[in-house]
CSV table of C-alpha atoms and ligand atoms in Angstrom, one decimal:
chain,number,residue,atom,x,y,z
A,1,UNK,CA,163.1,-114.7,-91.4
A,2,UNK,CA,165.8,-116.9,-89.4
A,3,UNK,CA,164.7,-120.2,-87.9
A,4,UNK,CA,166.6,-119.7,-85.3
A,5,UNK,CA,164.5,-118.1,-82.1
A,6,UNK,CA,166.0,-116.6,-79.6
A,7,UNK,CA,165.3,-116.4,-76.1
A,8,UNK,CA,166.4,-113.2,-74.1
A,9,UNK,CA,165.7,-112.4,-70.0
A,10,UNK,CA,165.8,-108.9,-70.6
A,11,UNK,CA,165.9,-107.0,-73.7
A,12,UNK,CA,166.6,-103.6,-73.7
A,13,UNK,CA,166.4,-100.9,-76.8
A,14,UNK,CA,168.1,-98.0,-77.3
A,15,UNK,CA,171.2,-96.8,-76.3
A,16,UNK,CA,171.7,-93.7,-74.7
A,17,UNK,CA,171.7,-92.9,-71.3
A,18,UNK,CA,169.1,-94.4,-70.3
A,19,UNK,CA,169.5,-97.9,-72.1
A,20,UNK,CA,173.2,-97.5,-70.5
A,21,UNK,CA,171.9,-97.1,-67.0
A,22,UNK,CA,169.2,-100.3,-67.6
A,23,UNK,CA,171.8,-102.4,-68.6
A,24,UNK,CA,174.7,-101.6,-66.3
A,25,UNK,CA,172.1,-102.9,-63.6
A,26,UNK,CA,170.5,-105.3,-65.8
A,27,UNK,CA,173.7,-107.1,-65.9
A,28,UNK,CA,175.2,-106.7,-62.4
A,29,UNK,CA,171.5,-108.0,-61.4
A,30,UNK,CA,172.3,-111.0,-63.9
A,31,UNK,CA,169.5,-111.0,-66.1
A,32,UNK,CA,171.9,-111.1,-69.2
A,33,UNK,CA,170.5,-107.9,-70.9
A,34,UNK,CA,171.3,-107.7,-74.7
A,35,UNK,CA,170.7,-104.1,-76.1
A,36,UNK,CA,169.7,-103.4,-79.2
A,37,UNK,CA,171.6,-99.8,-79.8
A,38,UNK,CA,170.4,-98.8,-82.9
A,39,UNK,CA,171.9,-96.8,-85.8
A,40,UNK,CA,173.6,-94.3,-83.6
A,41,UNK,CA,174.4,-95.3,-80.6
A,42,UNK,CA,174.8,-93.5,-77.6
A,43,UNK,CA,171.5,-91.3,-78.8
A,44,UNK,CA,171.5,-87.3,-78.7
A,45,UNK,CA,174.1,-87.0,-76.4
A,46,UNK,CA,176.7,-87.9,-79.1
A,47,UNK,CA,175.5,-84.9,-81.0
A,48,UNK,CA,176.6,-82.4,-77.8
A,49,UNK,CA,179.4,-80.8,-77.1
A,50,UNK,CA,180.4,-80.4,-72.9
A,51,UNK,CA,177.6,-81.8,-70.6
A,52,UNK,CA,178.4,-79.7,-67.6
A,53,UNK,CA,175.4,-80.5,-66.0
A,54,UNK,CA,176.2,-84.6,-65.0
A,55,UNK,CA,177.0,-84.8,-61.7
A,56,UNK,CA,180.6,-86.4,-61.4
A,57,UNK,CA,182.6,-84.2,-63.7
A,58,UNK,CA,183.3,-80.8,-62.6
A,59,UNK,CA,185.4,-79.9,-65.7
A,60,UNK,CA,182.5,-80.7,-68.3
A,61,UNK,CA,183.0,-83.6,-70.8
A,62,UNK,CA,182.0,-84.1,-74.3
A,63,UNK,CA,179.1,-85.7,-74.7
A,64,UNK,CA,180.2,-88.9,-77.5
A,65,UNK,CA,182.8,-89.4,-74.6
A,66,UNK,CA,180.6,-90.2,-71.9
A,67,UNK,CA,178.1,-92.4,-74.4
A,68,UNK,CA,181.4,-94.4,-74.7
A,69,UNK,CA,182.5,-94.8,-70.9
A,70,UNK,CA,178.9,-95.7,-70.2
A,71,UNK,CA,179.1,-98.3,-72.8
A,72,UNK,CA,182.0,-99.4,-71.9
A,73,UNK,CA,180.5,-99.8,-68.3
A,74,UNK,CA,177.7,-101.6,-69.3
A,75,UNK,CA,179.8,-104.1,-71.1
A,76,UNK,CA,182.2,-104.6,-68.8
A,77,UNK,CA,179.5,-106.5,-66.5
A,78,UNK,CA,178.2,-108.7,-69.9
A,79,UNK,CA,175.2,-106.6,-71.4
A,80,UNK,CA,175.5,-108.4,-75.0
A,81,UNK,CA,175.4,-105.3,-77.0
A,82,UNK,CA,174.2,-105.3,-80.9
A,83,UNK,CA,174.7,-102.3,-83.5
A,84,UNK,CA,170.9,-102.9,-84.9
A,85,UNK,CA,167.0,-102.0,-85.0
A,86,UNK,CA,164.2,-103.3,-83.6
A,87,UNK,CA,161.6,-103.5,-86.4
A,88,UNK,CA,158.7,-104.7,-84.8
A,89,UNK,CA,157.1,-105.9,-81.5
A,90,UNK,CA,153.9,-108.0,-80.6
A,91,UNK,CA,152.8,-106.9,-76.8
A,92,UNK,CA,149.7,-108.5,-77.7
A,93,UNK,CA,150.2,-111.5,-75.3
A,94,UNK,CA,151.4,-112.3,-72.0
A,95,UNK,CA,156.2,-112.8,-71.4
A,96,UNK,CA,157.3,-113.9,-73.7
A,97,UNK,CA,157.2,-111.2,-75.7
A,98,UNK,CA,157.8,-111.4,-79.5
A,99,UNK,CA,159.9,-109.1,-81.0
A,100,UNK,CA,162.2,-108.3,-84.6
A,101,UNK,CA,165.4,-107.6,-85.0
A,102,UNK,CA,166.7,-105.8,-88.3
A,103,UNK,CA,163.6,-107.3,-89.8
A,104,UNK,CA,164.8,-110.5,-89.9
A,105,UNK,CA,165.8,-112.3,-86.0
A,106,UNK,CA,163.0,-113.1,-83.8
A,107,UNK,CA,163.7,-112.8,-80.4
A,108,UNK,CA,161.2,-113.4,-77.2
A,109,UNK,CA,162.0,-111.3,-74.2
A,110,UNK,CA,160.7,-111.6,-70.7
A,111,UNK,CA,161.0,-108.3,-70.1
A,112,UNK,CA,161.9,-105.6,-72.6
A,113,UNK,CA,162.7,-102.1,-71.1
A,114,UNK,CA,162.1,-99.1,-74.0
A,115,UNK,CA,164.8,-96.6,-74.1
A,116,UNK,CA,164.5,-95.3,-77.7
A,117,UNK,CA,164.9,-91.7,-76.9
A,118,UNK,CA,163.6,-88.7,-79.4
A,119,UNK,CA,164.6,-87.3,-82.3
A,120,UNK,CA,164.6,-84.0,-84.0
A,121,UNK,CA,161.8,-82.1,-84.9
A,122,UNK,CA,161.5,-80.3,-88.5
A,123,UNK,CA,159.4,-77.5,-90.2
A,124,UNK,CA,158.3,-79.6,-93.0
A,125,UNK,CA,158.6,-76.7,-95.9
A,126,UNK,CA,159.5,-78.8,-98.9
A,127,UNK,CA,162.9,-77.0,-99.3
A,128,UNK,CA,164.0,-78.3,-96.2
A,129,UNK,CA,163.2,-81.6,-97.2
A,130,UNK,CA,164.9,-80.7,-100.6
A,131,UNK,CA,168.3,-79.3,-99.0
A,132,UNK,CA,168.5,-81.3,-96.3
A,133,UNK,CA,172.2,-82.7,-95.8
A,134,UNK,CA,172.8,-79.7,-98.6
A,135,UNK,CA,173.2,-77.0,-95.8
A,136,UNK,CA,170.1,-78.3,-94.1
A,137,UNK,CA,171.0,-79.4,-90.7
A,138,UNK,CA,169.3,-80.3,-87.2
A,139,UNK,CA,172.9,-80.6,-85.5
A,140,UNK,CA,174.8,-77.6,-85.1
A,141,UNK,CA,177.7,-79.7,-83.1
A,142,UNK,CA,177.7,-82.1,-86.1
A,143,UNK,CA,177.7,-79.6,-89.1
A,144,UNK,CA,178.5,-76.3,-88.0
A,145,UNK,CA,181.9,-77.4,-88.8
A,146,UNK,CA,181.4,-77.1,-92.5
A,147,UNK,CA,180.1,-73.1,-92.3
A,148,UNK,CA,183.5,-72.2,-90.5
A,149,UNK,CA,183.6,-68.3,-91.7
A,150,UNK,CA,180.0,-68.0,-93.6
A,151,UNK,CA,176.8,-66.4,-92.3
A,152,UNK,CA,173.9,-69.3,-91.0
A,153,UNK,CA,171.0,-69.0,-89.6
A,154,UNK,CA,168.7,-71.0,-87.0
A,155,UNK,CA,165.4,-71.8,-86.1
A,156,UNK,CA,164.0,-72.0,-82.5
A,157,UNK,CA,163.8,-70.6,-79.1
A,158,UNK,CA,164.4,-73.4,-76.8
A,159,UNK,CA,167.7,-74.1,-74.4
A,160,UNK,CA,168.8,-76.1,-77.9
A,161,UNK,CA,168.2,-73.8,-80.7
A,162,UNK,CA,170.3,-70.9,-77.9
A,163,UNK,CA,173.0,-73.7,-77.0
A,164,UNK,CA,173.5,-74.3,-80.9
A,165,UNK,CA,173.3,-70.4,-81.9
A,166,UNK,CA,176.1,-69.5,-79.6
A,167,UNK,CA,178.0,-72.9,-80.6
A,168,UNK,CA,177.5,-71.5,-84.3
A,169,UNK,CA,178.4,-68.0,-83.2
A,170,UNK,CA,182.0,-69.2,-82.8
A,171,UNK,CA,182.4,-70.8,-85.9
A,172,UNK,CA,180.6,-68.4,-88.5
A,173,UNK,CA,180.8,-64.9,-89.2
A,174,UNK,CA,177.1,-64.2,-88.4
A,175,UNK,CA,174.3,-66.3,-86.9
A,176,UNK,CA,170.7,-65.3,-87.2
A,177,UNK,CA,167.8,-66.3,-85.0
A,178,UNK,CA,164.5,-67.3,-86.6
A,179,UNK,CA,162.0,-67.1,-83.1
A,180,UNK,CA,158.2,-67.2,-83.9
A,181,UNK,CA,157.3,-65.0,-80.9
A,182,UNK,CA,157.8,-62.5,-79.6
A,183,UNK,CA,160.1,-63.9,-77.2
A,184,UNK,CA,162.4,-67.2,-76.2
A,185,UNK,CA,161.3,-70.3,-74.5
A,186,UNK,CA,164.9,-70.8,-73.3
A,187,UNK,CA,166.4,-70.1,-69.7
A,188,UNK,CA,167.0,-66.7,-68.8
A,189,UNK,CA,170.9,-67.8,-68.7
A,190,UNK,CA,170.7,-69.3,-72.1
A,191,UNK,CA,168.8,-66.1,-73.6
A,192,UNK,CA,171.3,-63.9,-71.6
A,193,UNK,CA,174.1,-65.4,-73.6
A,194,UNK,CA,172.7,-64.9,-76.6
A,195,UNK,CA,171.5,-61.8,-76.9
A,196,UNK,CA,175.3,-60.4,-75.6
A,197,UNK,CA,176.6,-62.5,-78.8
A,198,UNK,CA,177.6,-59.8,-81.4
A,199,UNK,CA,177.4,-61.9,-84.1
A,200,UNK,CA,173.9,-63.4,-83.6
A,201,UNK,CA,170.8,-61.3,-84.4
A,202,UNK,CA,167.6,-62.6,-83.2
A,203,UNK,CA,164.6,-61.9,-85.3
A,204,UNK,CA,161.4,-62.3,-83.4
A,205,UNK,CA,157.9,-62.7,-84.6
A,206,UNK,CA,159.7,-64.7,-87.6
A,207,UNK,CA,158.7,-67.7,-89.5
A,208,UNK,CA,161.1,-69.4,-92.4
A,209,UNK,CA,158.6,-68.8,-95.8
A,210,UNK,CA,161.5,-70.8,-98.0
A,211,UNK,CA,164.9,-71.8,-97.6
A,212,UNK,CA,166.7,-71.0,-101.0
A,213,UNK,CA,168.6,-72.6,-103.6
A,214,UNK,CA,168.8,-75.4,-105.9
A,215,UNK,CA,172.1,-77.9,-105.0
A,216,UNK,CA,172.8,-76.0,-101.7
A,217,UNK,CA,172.2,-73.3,-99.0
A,218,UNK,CA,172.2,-69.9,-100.7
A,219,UNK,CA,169.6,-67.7,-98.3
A,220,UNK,CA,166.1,-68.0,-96.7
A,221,UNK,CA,163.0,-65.8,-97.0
A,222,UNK,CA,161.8,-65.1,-93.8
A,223,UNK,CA,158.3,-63.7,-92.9
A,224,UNK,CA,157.4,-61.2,-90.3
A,225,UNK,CA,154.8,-63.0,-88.3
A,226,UNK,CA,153.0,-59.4,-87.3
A,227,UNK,CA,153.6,-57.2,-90.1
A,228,UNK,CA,153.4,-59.9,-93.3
A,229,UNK,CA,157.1,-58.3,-94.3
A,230,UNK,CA,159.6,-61.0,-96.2
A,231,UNK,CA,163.3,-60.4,-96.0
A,232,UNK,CA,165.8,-61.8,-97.9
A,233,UNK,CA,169.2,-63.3,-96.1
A,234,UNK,CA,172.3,-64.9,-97.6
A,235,UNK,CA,173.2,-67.7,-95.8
A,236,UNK,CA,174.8,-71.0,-96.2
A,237,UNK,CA,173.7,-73.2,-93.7
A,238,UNK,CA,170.3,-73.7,-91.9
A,239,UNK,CA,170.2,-75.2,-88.8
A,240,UNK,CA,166.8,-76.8,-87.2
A,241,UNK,CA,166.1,-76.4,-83.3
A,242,UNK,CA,162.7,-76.7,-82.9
A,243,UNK,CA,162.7,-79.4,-80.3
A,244,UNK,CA,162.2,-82.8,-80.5
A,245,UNK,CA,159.9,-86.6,-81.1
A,246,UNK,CA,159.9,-89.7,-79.2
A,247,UNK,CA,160.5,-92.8,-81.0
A,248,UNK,CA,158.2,-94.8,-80.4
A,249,UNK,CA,156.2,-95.2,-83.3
A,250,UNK,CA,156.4,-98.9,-83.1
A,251,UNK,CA,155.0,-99.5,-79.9
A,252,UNK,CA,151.4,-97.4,-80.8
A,253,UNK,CA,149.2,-100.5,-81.1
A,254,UNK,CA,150.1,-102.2,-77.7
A,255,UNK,CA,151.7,-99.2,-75.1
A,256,UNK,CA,149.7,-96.1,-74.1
A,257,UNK,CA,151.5,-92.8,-74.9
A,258,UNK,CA,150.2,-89.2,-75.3
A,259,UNK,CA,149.2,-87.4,-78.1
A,260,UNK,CA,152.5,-86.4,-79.3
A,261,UNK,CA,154.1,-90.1,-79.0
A,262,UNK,CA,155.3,-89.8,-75.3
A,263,UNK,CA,154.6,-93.1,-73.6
A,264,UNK,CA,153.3,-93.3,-70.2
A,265,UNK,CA,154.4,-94.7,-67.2
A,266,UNK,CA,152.8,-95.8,-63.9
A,267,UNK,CA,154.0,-92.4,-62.0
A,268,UNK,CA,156.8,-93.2,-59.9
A,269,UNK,CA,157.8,-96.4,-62.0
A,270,UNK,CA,159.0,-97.3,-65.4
A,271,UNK,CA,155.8,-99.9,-66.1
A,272,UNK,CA,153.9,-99.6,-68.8
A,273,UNK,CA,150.3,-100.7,-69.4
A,274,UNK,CA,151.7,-104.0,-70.4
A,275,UNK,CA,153.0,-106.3,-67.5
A,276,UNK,CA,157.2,-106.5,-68.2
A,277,UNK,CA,157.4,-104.0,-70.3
A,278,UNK,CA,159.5,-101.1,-68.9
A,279,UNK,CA,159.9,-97.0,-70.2
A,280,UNK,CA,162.7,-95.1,-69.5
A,281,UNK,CA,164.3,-92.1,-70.8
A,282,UNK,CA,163.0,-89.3,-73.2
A,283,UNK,CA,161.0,-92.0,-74.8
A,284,UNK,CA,158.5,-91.6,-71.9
A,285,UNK,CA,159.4,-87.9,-70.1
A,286,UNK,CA,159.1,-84.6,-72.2
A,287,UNK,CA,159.3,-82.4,-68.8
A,288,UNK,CA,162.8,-83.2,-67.8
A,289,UNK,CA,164.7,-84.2,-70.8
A,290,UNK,CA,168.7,-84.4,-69.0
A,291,UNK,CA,171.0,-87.3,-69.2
A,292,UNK,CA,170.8,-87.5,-65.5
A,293,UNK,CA,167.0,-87.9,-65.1
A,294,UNK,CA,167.3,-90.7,-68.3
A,295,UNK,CA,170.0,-92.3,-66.1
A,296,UNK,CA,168.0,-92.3,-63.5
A,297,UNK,CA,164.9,-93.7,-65.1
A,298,UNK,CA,167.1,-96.3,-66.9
A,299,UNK,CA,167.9,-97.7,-63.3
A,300,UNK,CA,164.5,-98.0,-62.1
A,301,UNK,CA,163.5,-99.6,-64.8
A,302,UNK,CA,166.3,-102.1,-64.6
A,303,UNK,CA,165.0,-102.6,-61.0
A,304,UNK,CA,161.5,-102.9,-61.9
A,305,UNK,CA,162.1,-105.4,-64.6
A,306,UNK,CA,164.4,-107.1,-61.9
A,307,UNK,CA,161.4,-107.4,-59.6
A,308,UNK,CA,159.2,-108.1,-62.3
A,309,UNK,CA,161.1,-111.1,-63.3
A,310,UNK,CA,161.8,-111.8,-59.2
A,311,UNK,CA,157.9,-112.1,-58.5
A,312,UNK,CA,157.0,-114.3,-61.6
A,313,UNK,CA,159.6,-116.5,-60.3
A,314,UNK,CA,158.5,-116.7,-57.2
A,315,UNK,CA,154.6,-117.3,-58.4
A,316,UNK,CA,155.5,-120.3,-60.3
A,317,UNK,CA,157.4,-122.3,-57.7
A,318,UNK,CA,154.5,-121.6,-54.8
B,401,LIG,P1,161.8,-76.9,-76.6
B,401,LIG,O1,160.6,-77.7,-76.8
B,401,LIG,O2,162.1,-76.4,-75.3
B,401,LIG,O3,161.8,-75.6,-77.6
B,401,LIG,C1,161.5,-75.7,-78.9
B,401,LIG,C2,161.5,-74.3,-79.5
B,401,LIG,O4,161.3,-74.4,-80.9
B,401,LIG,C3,160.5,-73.4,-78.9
B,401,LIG,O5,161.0,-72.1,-78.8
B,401,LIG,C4,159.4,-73.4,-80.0
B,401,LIG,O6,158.7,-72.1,-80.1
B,401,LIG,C5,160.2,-73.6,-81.3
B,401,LIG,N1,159.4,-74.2,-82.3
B,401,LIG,C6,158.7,-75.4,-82.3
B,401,LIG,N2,158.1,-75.6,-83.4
B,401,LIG,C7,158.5,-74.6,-84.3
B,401,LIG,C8,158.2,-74.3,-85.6
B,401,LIG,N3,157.5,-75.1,-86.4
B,401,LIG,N4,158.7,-73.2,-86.1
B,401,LIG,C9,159.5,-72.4,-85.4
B,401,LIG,N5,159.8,-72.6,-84.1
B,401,LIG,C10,159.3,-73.7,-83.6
B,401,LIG,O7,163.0,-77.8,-77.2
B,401,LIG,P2,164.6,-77.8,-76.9
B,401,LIG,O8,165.1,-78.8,-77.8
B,401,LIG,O9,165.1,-76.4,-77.0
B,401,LIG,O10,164.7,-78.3,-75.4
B,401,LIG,C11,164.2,-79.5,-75.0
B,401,LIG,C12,164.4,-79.7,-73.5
B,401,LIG,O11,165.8,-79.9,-73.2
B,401,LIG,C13,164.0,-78.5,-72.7
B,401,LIG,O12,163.5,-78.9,-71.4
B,401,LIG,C14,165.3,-77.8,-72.4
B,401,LIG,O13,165.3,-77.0,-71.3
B,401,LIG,C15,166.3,-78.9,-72.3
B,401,LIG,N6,167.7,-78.5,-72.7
B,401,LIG,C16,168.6,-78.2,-71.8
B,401,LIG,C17,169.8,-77.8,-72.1
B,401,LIG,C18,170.8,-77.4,-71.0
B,401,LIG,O14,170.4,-77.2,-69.9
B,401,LIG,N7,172.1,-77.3,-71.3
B,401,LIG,C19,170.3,-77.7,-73.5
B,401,LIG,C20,169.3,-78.1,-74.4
B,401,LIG,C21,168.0,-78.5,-74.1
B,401,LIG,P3,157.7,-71.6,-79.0
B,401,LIG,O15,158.6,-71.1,-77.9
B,401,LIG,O16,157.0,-70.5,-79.7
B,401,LIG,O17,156.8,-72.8,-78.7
């Protein structure tokens, strides 16, 4: 552990649109945010293809490109920003709060505004563990590349796993759809799109029994949820698009969350149950789940840290 402690206004972690938003008016509110960005910065959005949905870009744009124009706004108004984890945190206390960097810097934050985001969701069958990176894959915009002309399939009903089936569907000879039930979760639109895609066939009522193979991808047994019936596919890539976690696993002993990890906010705010600590993004919403309503949250939660900070201020020279 460094000697050397460092003292922060506002700390902000994570990275995507959210963290972006935070510290764009973190910094133009100077309160000298530093963001801790994590291993992949710029969060799920660099793992999309066109975002047509952000207000502000009628033609679409790719998804890593935007992470890096909002990066490069938030920097361009000083947010100090650092290509590492934060390992731990003590909330325990009143501001300052103590928290780890890369397990070995310790900072202490006035405020410290969350905006780790989610991550992806998987079956946990042992073979999936076992072929994972092998033709195992949870990002069909990051891998589909490498089954250019071979048969995959995917798991999942959602807006996602539909999105990714018909990204697949344009890559690979033949896409099939493993959906539990009998029918999707995703928007009519998305389903729409789908089922008019030759090449995809949907098999409903489906659940993976076993990918196969020893070094690699070579099929999946999948079982017939209704009748007990396994069939056999060749495939040779397996893509996983059954939704997604928060990350927020190292907050659980001091911040209030739901049962699946979600944390919760004061409705209408970004607070948390502990006094300068601020929520934004898919860390803390699992209704909404868009870049624009992360954005969003990430500027109220600048502005609430802001008035935090603003209000302490004021206490201790009345
Ligand atoms: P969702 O939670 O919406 O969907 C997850 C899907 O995975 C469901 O169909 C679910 O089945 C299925 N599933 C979950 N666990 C398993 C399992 N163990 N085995 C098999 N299937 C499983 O997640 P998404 O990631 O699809 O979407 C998240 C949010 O993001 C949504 O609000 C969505 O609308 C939004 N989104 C919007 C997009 C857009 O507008 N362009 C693009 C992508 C996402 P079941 O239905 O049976 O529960």
């Amino acid at each position: 552990m460094s000697t050397n402690i460092e003292h922060i206004e506002c700390l902000i972690v994570g990275s995507g649109p959210a963290g972006y938003t935070a510290a764009i008016y973190a910094a133009r509110a100077d309160m000298k945010p530093v963001m801790y960005a994590g291993m992949q910065p710029g969060g799920q959005l660099t793992i999309t293809t066109d975002v047509e949905n952000y207000p502000g870009y009628p033609d679409g744009i790719m998804g890593p490109e935007m992470m890096e124009l909002f990066r490069k706004q938030a920097e361009r108004f000083g947010t100090d920003i650092r290509y590492g984890m934060i390992t731990s945190v003590d909330f325990s206390g009143k501001a300052p709060f103590k928290l780890i960097a890369d397990e070995t810097h310790e900072i202490h934050a006035e405020t410290v505004i969350i905006a780790t985001g989610a991550s992806a969701k998987w079956l946990g069958i042992p073979s999936e563990e076992k072929l994972n990176g092998r033709g195992v894959s949870a990002c069909a915009v990051c891998d589909g590349f490498f089954f250019k002309g071979k048969d995959v399939a995917i798991v999942g009903a959602g807006d996602t796993a539909c999105e990714e089936a018909s990204y697949l569907a344009k890559i690979c000879s033949k896409v099939y759809m493993i959906v539990r039930r009998n029918e999707f979760r995703a928007s009519k639109a998305m389903q729409n799109r789908v089922l008019a895609t030759p090449n995809i066939e949907v098999l409903f009522d489906s659940e993976t029994d076993e990918i196969l193979g020893e070094t690699k991808v070579e099929g999946a047994r999948i079982k017939n949820r209704k009748t007990g019936e396994m069939r056999h596919i060749d495939i040779s890539g397996f893509f996983v698009a059954i939704g997604h976690q928060p990350n927020t696993g190292i907050f659980k002993d001091y911040l209030t969350m739901d049962e699946t990890g979600y944390l919760i906010t004061v409705p209408g705010t970004s607070k948390t149950n502990v006094e300068g600590v601020f929520a934004c993004g898919d860390a803390q919403d699992k209704v909404y789940r868009q870049a624009v309503t992360a954005a969003g949250s990430g500027c109220m939660a600048a502005l609430d840290a802001e008035r935090y900070l603003a209000a302490k201020g004021d206490a201790s020279t009345n």
